[in-house]
Coordinates of C-alpha atoms in Angstrom, one line a residue:
X1 CA -130.8 28.0 141.1
X2 CA -131.2 31.3 139.4
X3 CA -129.7 34.2 141.3
X4 CA -131.2 37.7 141.3
X5 CA -129.3 40.3 139.3
X6 CA -127.0 42.7 141.0
X7 CA -127.9 46.4 140.9
X8 CA -126.2 48.1 138.0
X9 CA -126.1 51.9 137.8
X10 CA -126.2 51.7 134.0
X11 CA -129.3 49.6 133.8
X12 CA -132.8 50.9 133.1
X13 CA -133.6 50.5 136.8
X14 CA -131.2 53.3 137.7
X15 CA -132.8 55.5 140.3
X16 CA -131.5 58.6 138.7
X17 CA -133.1 57.7 135.4
X18 CA -136.4 57.0 137.1
X19 CA -136.2 60.3 138.9
X20 CA -135.4 62.1 135.7
X21 CA -138.4 60.5 133.9
X22 CA -140.7 61.3 136.8
X23 CA -139.6 64.9 136.8
X24 CA -140.4 65.2 133.1
X25 CA -144.0 64.2 133.7
X26 CA -144.9 67.1 136.0
X27 CA -145.1 70.8 135.1
X28 CA -142.5 73.2 136.1
X29 CA -143.3 75.8 138.7
X30 CA -144.8 78.9 137.1
X31 CA -145.0 77.4 133.6
X32 CA -142.8 75.1 131.6
X33 CA -143.6 71.9 129.7
X34 CA -145.6 68.8 130.6
X35 CA -144.1 65.8 128.7
X36 CA -146.5 63.1 127.6
X37 CA -145.8 59.6 126.2
X38 CA -146.2 59.2 122.4
X39 CA -148.9 57.0 121.1
X40 CA -147.7 53.8 119.5
X41 CA -149.1 52.1 116.4
X42 CA -151.9 54.7 115.7
X43 CA -153.9 53.6 112.7
X44 CA -154.6 55.7 109.7
X45 CA -158.3 56.1 110.6
X46 CA -157.3 57.6 114.0
X47 CA -154.9 60.0 112.4
X48 CA -157.5 61.2 109.9
X49 CA -160.1 61.6 112.7
X50 CA -157.7 63.7 114.8
X51 CA -156.5 65.8 111.9
X52 CA -160.2 66.6 111.0
X53 CA -161.0 67.4 114.6
X54 CA -158.0 69.7 115.0
X55 CA -158.9 71.5 111.8
X56 CA -162.4 72.1 113.0
X57 CA -161.2 73.2 116.4
X58 CA -158.7 75.6 114.9
X59 CA -161.3 77.2 112.7
X60 CA -163.5 77.9 115.7
X61 CA -160.6 79.4 117.6
X62 CA -159.9 81.8 114.7
X63 CA -163.5 82.8 114.7
X64 CA -163.2 83.5 118.4
X65 CA -160.5 86.1 117.7
X66 CA -157.4 84.1 118.7
X67 CA -154.0 84.9 117.2
X68 CA -152.6 82.4 114.8
X69 CA -149.7 81.6 117.0
X70 CA -152.0 80.8 119.9
X71 CA -154.1 78.6 117.6
X72 CA -151.0 76.7 116.6
X73 CA -150.0 76.3 120.3
X74 CA -153.4 75.1 121.2
X75 CA -153.5 72.5 118.4
X76 CA -150.0 71.3 119.5
X77 CA -151.2 70.9 123.1
X78 CA -154.3 69.0 122.2
X79 CA -152.5 66.7 119.8
X80 CA -149.9 66.0 122.4
X81 CA -152.7 65.0 124.8
X82 CA -153.7 62.4 122.3
X83 CA -150.1 61.2 122.0
X84 CA -149.7 62.6 118.4
X85 CA -147.2 64.9 116.7
X86 CA -148.8 67.8 114.7
X87 CA -147.6 70.4 112.3
X88 CA -149.9 73.2 111.3
X89 CA -150.0 76.2 109.0
X90 CA -152.6 78.7 110.2
X91 CA -153.8 81.9 108.6
X92 CA -157.0 83.9 109.4
X93 CA -158.9 82.4 106.5
X94 CA -158.0 78.7 106.9
X95 CA -155.5 76.2 108.2
X96 CA -153.7 73.0 107.3
X97 CA -153.0 70.4 109.9
X98 CA -150.7 67.3 109.5
X99 CA -151.0 64.7 112.3
X100 CA -148.6 61.8 112.9
X101 CA -145.4 61.1 111.0
X102 CA -141.9 61.5 112.2
X103 CA -140.2 64.5 113.8
X104 CA -139.1 65.6 110.3
X105 CA -142.8 66.1 109.4
X106 CA -142.9 63.3 106.8
X107 CA -145.8 60.9 106.8
X108 CA -149.0 61.1 108.8
X109 CA -152.4 62.5 107.6
X110 CA -153.0 66.0 106.2
X111 CA -156.3 67.9 106.4
X112 CA -157.6 71.4 105.6
X113 CA -160.4 73.6 106.9
X114 CA -161.5 77.1 105.8
X115 CA -162.7 79.7 108.3
X116 CA -166.3 80.5 107.5
X117 CA -169.1 82.2 109.2
X118 CA -169.4 85.2 111.5
X119 CA -167.3 85.8 114.6
X120 CA -168.4 83.9 117.7
X121 CA -170.5 85.6 120.4
X122 CA -169.0 85.9 123.9
X123 CA -171.1 83.0 125.2
X124 CA -169.9 80.8 122.4
X125 CA -166.3 81.9 123.1
X126 CA -166.8 80.8 126.7
X127 CA -168.1 77.4 125.8
X128 CA -165.3 76.9 123.2
X129 CA -162.6 77.8 125.7
X130 CA -164.1 75.4 128.3
X131 CA -163.8 72.7 125.7
X132 CA -160.2 73.6 124.9
X133 CA -159.2 73.4 128.6
X134 CA -160.9 70.0 128.9
X135 CA -159.1 68.7 125.8
X136 CA -155.8 70.0 127.2
X137 CA -156.4 68.1 130.4
X138 CA -157.7 64.7 129.1
X139 CA -158.2 62.7 125.9
X140 CA -161.8 63.7 125.0
X141 CA -163.4 61.1 122.7
X142 CA -163.6 62.4 119.1
X143 CA -167.4 62.1 119.0
X144 CA -167.8 64.0 122.3
X145 CA -165.5 66.8 121.0
X146 CA -167.4 67.1 117.7
X147 CA -170.7 67.1 119.6
X148 CA -169.4 69.9 121.8
X149 CA -168.3 71.9 118.8
X150 CA -171.7 71.5 117.2
X151 CA -173.3 72.7 120.5
X152 CA -171.0 75.8 120.3
X153 CA -172.2 76.5 116.8
X154 CA -175.9 75.9 117.4
X155 CA -176.0 77.6 120.8
X156 CA -179.1 79.9 120.7
X157 CA -178.7 83.6 121.3
X158 CA -179.2 84.4 124.9
X159 CA -181.3 87.5 124.3
X160 CA -184.3 88.5 122.1
X161 CA -183.8 90.6 119.0
X162 CA -185.2 93.7 120.9
X163 CA -182.6 93.2 123.7
X164 CA -179.9 92.8 121.1
X165 CA -180.8 96.1 119.4
X166 CA -180.8 97.7 122.9
X167 CA -177.3 96.4 123.4
X168 CA -176.2 98.0 120.1
X169 CA -177.8 101.3 121.2
X170 CA -175.8 101.2 124.5
X171 CA -172.6 100.4 122.5
X172 CA -173.2 103.4 120.3
X173 CA -174.0 105.8 123.2
X174 CA -171.1 104.5 125.2
X175 CA -168.6 105.2 122.4
X176 CA -170.2 108.5 121.6
X177 CA -170.0 110.0 125.1
X178 CA -166.4 108.9 125.3
X179 CA -165.7 111.1 122.3
X180 CA -168.2 113.9 122.4
X181 CA -170.7 114.2 125.4
X182 CA -173.6 116.5 125.1
X183 CA -177.3 115.8 125.7
X184 CA -178.4 116.4 122.0
X185 CA -175.5 114.3 120.8
X186 CA -176.6 111.4 123.1
X187 CA -180.1 111.6 121.6
X188 CA -178.6 111.4 118.1
X189 CA -176.3 108.5 119.1
X190 CA -179.3 106.5 120.5
X191 CA -181.5 107.1 117.4
X192 CA -178.8 106.3 114.9
X193 CA -177.6 103.3 117.0
X194 CA -181.2 101.8 117.0
X195 CA -181.4 102.3 113.2
X196 CA -178.0 100.6 112.5
X197 CA -178.8 97.9 115.1
X198 CA -182.0 97.0 113.2
X199 CA -180.1 97.1 110.0
X200 CA -177.5 94.6 111.3
X201 CA -180.2 92.4 112.7
X202 CA -181.7 92.3 109.2
X203 CA -178.3 91.7 107.6
X204 CA -177.5 88.8 109.9
X205 CA -180.6 87.1 108.5
X206 CA -179.3 87.6 104.9
X207 CA -175.7 86.4 104.7
X208 CA -175.5 87.6 101.1
X209 CA -176.0 91.2 102.2
X210 CA -173.1 91.2 104.7
X211 CA -170.6 92.6 102.2
X212 CA -172.7 95.7 101.4
X213 CA -173.8 96.2 104.9
X214 CA -171.0 98.6 106.0
X215 CA -171.6 100.8 103.0
X216 CA -175.4 100.9 103.5
X217 CA -175.0 101.6 107.2
X218 CA -172.5 104.4 106.5
X219 CA -174.8 106.0 103.9
X220 CA -177.8 105.8 106.3
X221 CA -175.8 107.4 109.2
X222 CA -174.3 110.1 107.1
X223 CA -177.6 111.2 105.4
X224 CA -179.5 111.2 108.6
X225 CA -176.8 113.2 110.4
X226 CA -176.6 115.8 107.5
X227 CA -180.3 116.3 107.5
X228 CA -181.2 116.4 111.2
X229 CA -178.0 117.1 113.2
X230 CA -178.0 120.9 112.6
X231 CA -181.7 121.8 112.8
X232 CA -182.7 119.4 115.7
X233 CA -179.6 118.7 117.7
X234 CA -177.5 121.9 117.0
X235 CA -174.5 119.7 116.4
X236 CA -172.0 119.2 113.7
X237 CA -173.0 116.2 111.5
X238 CA -169.5 114.8 111.6
X239 CA -169.8 114.3 115.4
X240 CA -172.5 111.6 114.7
X241 CA -170.7 109.7 111.9
X242 CA -168.5 107.2 113.8
X243 CA -170.3 106.0 117.0
X244 CA -173.3 104.3 115.2
X245 CA -170.8 102.3 113.1
X246 CA -169.0 100.8 116.1
X247 CA -169.8 97.2 115.2
X248 CA -168.0 97.7 111.8
X249 CA -164.9 99.4 113.2
X250 CA -161.9 97.1 112.7
X251 CA -159.9 98.2 115.8
X252 CA -159.3 94.6 117.0
X253 CA -158.3 93.5 113.5
X254 CA -155.8 96.4 113.2
X255 CA -154.2 95.6 116.5
X256 CA -154.1 91.8 116.0
X257 CA -152.6 92.4 112.6
X258 CA -149.8 94.5 114.1
X259 CA -149.2 91.8 116.8
X260 CA -149.0 89.1 114.1
X261 CA -146.4 91.1 112.2
X262 CA -144.4 91.8 115.3
X263 CA -144.3 88.0 116.1
X264 CA -143.1 87.0 112.6
X265 CA -146.5 85.8 111.3
X266 CA -146.2 88.1 108.2
X267 CA -148.8 86.4 106.1
X268 CA -151.5 86.4 108.9
X269 CA -150.6 90.0 109.9
X270 CA -150.9 91.3 106.3
X271 CA -154.2 89.4 105.8
X272 CA -155.7 91.0 109.0
X273 CA -154.5 94.5 108.2
X274 CA -155.7 94.2 104.6
X275 CA -159.2 93.2 105.8
X276 CA -159.3 96.0 108.3
X277 CA -158.2 98.6 105.7
X278 CA -160.9 97.2 103.4
X279 CA -163.6 97.8 106.0
X280 CA -162.4 101.3 106.6
X281 CA -162.5 102.1 102.9
X282 CA -166.0 100.7 102.6
X283 CA -167.2 102.8 105.5
X284 CA -165.5 105.9 104.1
X285 CA -167.1 105.2 100.7
X286 CA -170.5 105.1 102.4
X287 CA -169.8 108.4 104.1
X288 CA -168.7 109.9 100.8
X289 CA -171.9 108.7 99.0
X290 CA -174.0 110.2 101.8
X291 CA -172.3 113.6 101.6
X292 CA -172.9 113.6 97.8
X293 CA -176.6 112.8 98.3
X294 CA -177.3 115.6 100.8
X295 CA -175.8 118.9 101.9
X296 CA -175.6 119.7 105.6
X297 CA -178.4 121.9 106.9
X298 CA -177.5 124.9 109.1
X299 CA -177.8 124.6 112.9
X300 CA -181.0 125.9 114.5
X301 CA -179.4 127.2 117.6
X302 CA -176.2 127.3 119.7
X303 CA -174.5 124.1 120.5
X304 CA -175.0 122.5 123.9
X305 CA -172.3 122.4 126.5
X306 CA -170.5 119.2 127.5
X307 CA -171.9 117.0 130.2
X308 CA -168.8 116.9 132.4
X309 CA -165.8 114.9 133.4
X310 CA -168.0 112.0 134.5
X311 CA -169.4 111.3 131.1
X312 CA -166.5 109.2 129.7
X313 CA -166.6 106.9 132.7
X314 CA -170.4 106.5 132.2
X315 CA -169.6 105.8 128.6
X316 CA -167.3 102.9 129.7
X317 CA -170.1 101.4 131.8
X318 CA -172.6 101.8 128.9
X319 CA -170.0 100.1 126.6
X320 CA -169.7 97.2 129.0
X321 CA -173.5 96.7 129.3
X322 CA -173.8 97.0 125.5
X323 CA -171.2 94.2 125.1
X324 CA -173.1 92.0 127.5
X325 CA -176.4 92.4 125.6
X326 CA -175.2 92.6 122.0
X327 CA -172.7 89.8 122.1
X328 CA -174.7 87.5 124.5
X329 CA -172.1 87.4 127.3
X330 CA -172.9 85.2 130.3
X331 CA -174.6 87.3 133.0
X332 CA -172.2 86.0 135.7
X333 CA -169.2 87.8 134.0
X334 CA -170.9 91.2 134.3
X335 CA -169.0 92.5 137.4
X336 CA -165.7 91.2 136.1
X337 CA -166.1 92.7 132.6
X338 CA -167.2 96.1 133.9
X339 CA -164.3 96.1 136.4
X340 CA -161.8 95.2 133.6
X341 CA -163.1 98.0 131.4
X342 CA -162.9 100.6 134.2
X343 CA -159.4 99.5 135.1
X344 CA -158.3 99.7 131.4
X345 CA -159.8 103.1 131.1
X346 CA -158.2 104.3 134.3
X347 CA -154.7 103.0 133.4
X348 CA -155.0 104.5 129.9
X349 CA -156.0 107.9 131.3
X350 CA -153.3 108.0 134.0
X351 CA -150.6 106.9 131.7
X352 CA -151.7 109.4 129.1
X353 CA -151.4 112.2 131.6
X354 CA -147.8 111.3 132.4
X355 CA -146.5 110.1 129.1
X356 CA -148.9 111.1 126.3
X357 CA -151.5 109.2 124.3
X358 CA -149.1 106.7 122.9
X359 CA -147.8 105.7 126.3
X360 CA -151.3 105.4 127.6
X361 CA -152.2 103.0 124.8
X362 CA -149.0 101.0 125.5
X363 CA -149.8 100.8 129.3
X364 CA -153.4 99.7 128.7
X365 CA -152.3 97.0 126.2
X366 CA -149.6 95.7 128.6
X367 CA -152.1 95.4 131.4
X368 CA -154.6 93.5 129.4
X369 CA -153.1 89.9 129.2
X370 CA -152.2 89.6 132.9
X371 CA -155.5 91.1 134.0
X372 CA -157.5 88.8 131.7
X373 CA -155.5 85.8 133.0
X374 CA -156.1 86.8 136.6
X375 CA -159.8 87.2 136.1
X376 CA -159.9 83.8 134.4
X377 CA -158.2 82.1 137.4
X378 CA -160.5 83.8 140.0
X379 CA -163.8 83.7 138.2
X380 CA -163.5 80.6 135.8
X381 CA -164.2 83.0 133.0
X382 CA -162.2 82.4 129.8
X383 CA -159.7 85.2 129.3
X384 CA -161.0 85.9 125.7
X385 CA -164.4 86.9 127.1
X386 CA -162.6 89.8 128.9
X387 CA -159.9 90.3 126.3
X388 CA -162.1 91.1 123.3
X389 CA -164.3 93.8 124.9
X390 CA -161.2 95.5 126.4
X391 CA -159.7 95.5 122.9
X392 CA -162.7 97.4 121.6
X393 CA -162.4 100.0 124.4
X394 CA -159.1 101.2 123.0
X395 CA -160.9 101.9 119.7
X396 CA -158.1 102.6 117.2
X397 CA -160.5 101.8 114.4
X398 CA -162.6 105.0 115.2
X399 CA -159.6 107.2 114.7
X400 CA -158.6 105.4 111.5
X401 CA -162.1 105.9 110.1
X402 CA -162.0 109.6 110.9
X403 CA -158.7 110.0 109.1
X404 CA -159.8 108.1 106.0
X405 CA -163.1 110.0 105.8
X406 CA -161.3 113.3 106.2
X407 CA -159.1 112.4 103.2
X408 CA -161.8 111.0 100.9
X409 CA -164.8 113.2 101.9
X410 CA -163.4 116.5 103.0
X411 CA -160.2 116.4 100.9
X412 CA -158.2 117.4 104.1
X413 CA -155.0 115.5 103.3
X414 CA -153.1 117.2 106.1
X415 CA -155.5 116.5 108.9
X416 CA -156.5 113.1 107.5
X417 CA -152.9 112.0 107.2
X418 CA -152.2 113.2 110.8
X419 CA -155.1 111.0 112.0
X420 CA -153.9 108.0 110.0
X421 CA -150.4 108.4 111.4
X422 CA -151.8 108.7 114.9
X423 CA -153.8 105.5 114.3
X424 CA -150.7 103.6 113.1
X425 CA -148.8 104.7 116.2
X426 CA -151.6 103.9 118.5
X427 CA -152.1 100.4 117.0
X428 CA -148.3 99.8 117.3
X429 CA -148.3 100.9 120.9
X430 CA -151.2 98.6 121.8
X431 CA -149.7 95.7 120.0
X432 CA -146.3 96.2 121.7
X433 CA -148.0 96.5 125.1
X434 CA -150.0 93.3 124.6
X435 CA -146.8 91.4 123.6
X436 CA -145.0 92.7 126.7
X437 CA -147.9 91.8 128.9
X438 CA -148.2 88.3 127.4
X439 CA -144.5 87.8 127.8
X440 CA -144.8 88.2 131.5
X441 CA -147.0 85.1 131.7
X442 CA -145.9 81.5 131.3
X443 CA -148.5 79.0 130.3
X444 CA -147.6 75.3 130.7
X445 CA -147.3 73.5 127.3
X446 CA -147.7 69.9 126.5
X447 CA -145.2 68.0 124.4
X448 CA -144.3 64.5 123.5
X449 CA -141.3 62.8 125.2
X450 CA -138.5 61.3 123.2
X451 CA -138.5 57.5 123.5
X452 CA -135.9 56.3 126.0
X453 CA -133.2 54.1 124.6
X454 CA -133.6 50.5 125.7
X455 CA -130.8 49.3 128.0
X456 CA -130.1 45.5 128.0
X457 CA -130.6 43.6 131.2
X458 CA -127.4 42.5 132.9
X459 CA -126.5 38.8 132.7
X460 CA -126.6 37.0 136.0
X461 CA -123.2 35.9 137.3
X462 CA -122.5 32.2 136.5
X463 CA -125.8 31.7 134.8
X464 CA -125.4 29.4 131.8
X465 CA -128.8 28.0 131.5
X466 CA -130.1 30.8 129.2
X467 CA -133.0 31.6 131.6
X468 CA -134.1 35.2 131.9
X469 CA -133.9 36.8 135.4
X470 CA -137.2 37.3 137.1
X471 CA -138.9 40.7 136.5

């Protein structure tokens, strides 16, 4: 007769061991890590398919404006859901992904993908983030994931070309009245915004013309302002230079580059900052060419008075509606987006009154990550849909363009350098605030558990038959 084995605390049936393994499979309260089992005996074909899918997913995330560290974390989580180890090297222009292999990084399958194409619209960002959350929660079949990515890429624009141009006009007027609010200036913002909106619509149809588009737009805005601002609007031409170029202003790129540098991603940070500075130089070059073509005409009358203290707040609302139309945001996010923009403006204004402009930028940046996360939880709106427009609201790129144009066009090295130094300080304050705000949150991460060492079963007492105990 075979007797049942006695309970042994050192065996693999130890209750403490089972409890420890069970605890490792549930997330910690308020964040932490969810441990998943590692896939065994994955074939080369599966590794290659997963590496290709992760490369494609990472490229889309970079086009959505994600930081490289967040992209690496997302790829790690998705690979862990498939039971695979992953090592990645991500920069704004491309990424390498190695799937499989040992913990030392050897073996597995390596793939690469460049980041090509324009930035994603807000409706595409929402669809992409929904797919990422689904891939974090379950093993989505490879073909289903690729089909969802194709749908993100091929998603038609939500609004007609005329509505898109109207959205650009609202963006221009919104930024303009936040900087200089008079009735003639608003008219100039609207006319120039419509012209640049049509030019961008034409440029989107011709990808080969995208490189020269900032220069052409800056020349158009500058020459029109020099010719008509004085006689018709009784305004200084320089007042109208920046707002119509809002879509080209690299404020988000400057801030993201500073964040990348602060978090140790030096290569990605330098790449973003170099791209942002290049855009500023192209815009300043266009303004310089425009000033060389025409001389400013004298004003035909006295300048109009400002509209009042309510104008900047109206500009925030116009900026929000412009984002909704120009970047094809889903209509259901309208109240959440407008509320987030108003809160950001309020916090920035109050903090600036107490601690100056730099502290206002820091406070607004610190509020942004937790507020976007809170809106995401309560409205099922991906945080990037709120995060990106609020980034634009802070507008460090407009100040940077003003400083560069003063140095190149007017030769005002003193005032231009002051503006550039102010831009650098503002960008650093926003970046530091975003880092602090992001550090207040804890997002659960997925990881692969280490294989548990096998413990031999105890031999039954007095058993000499060589039979194995029953399971």
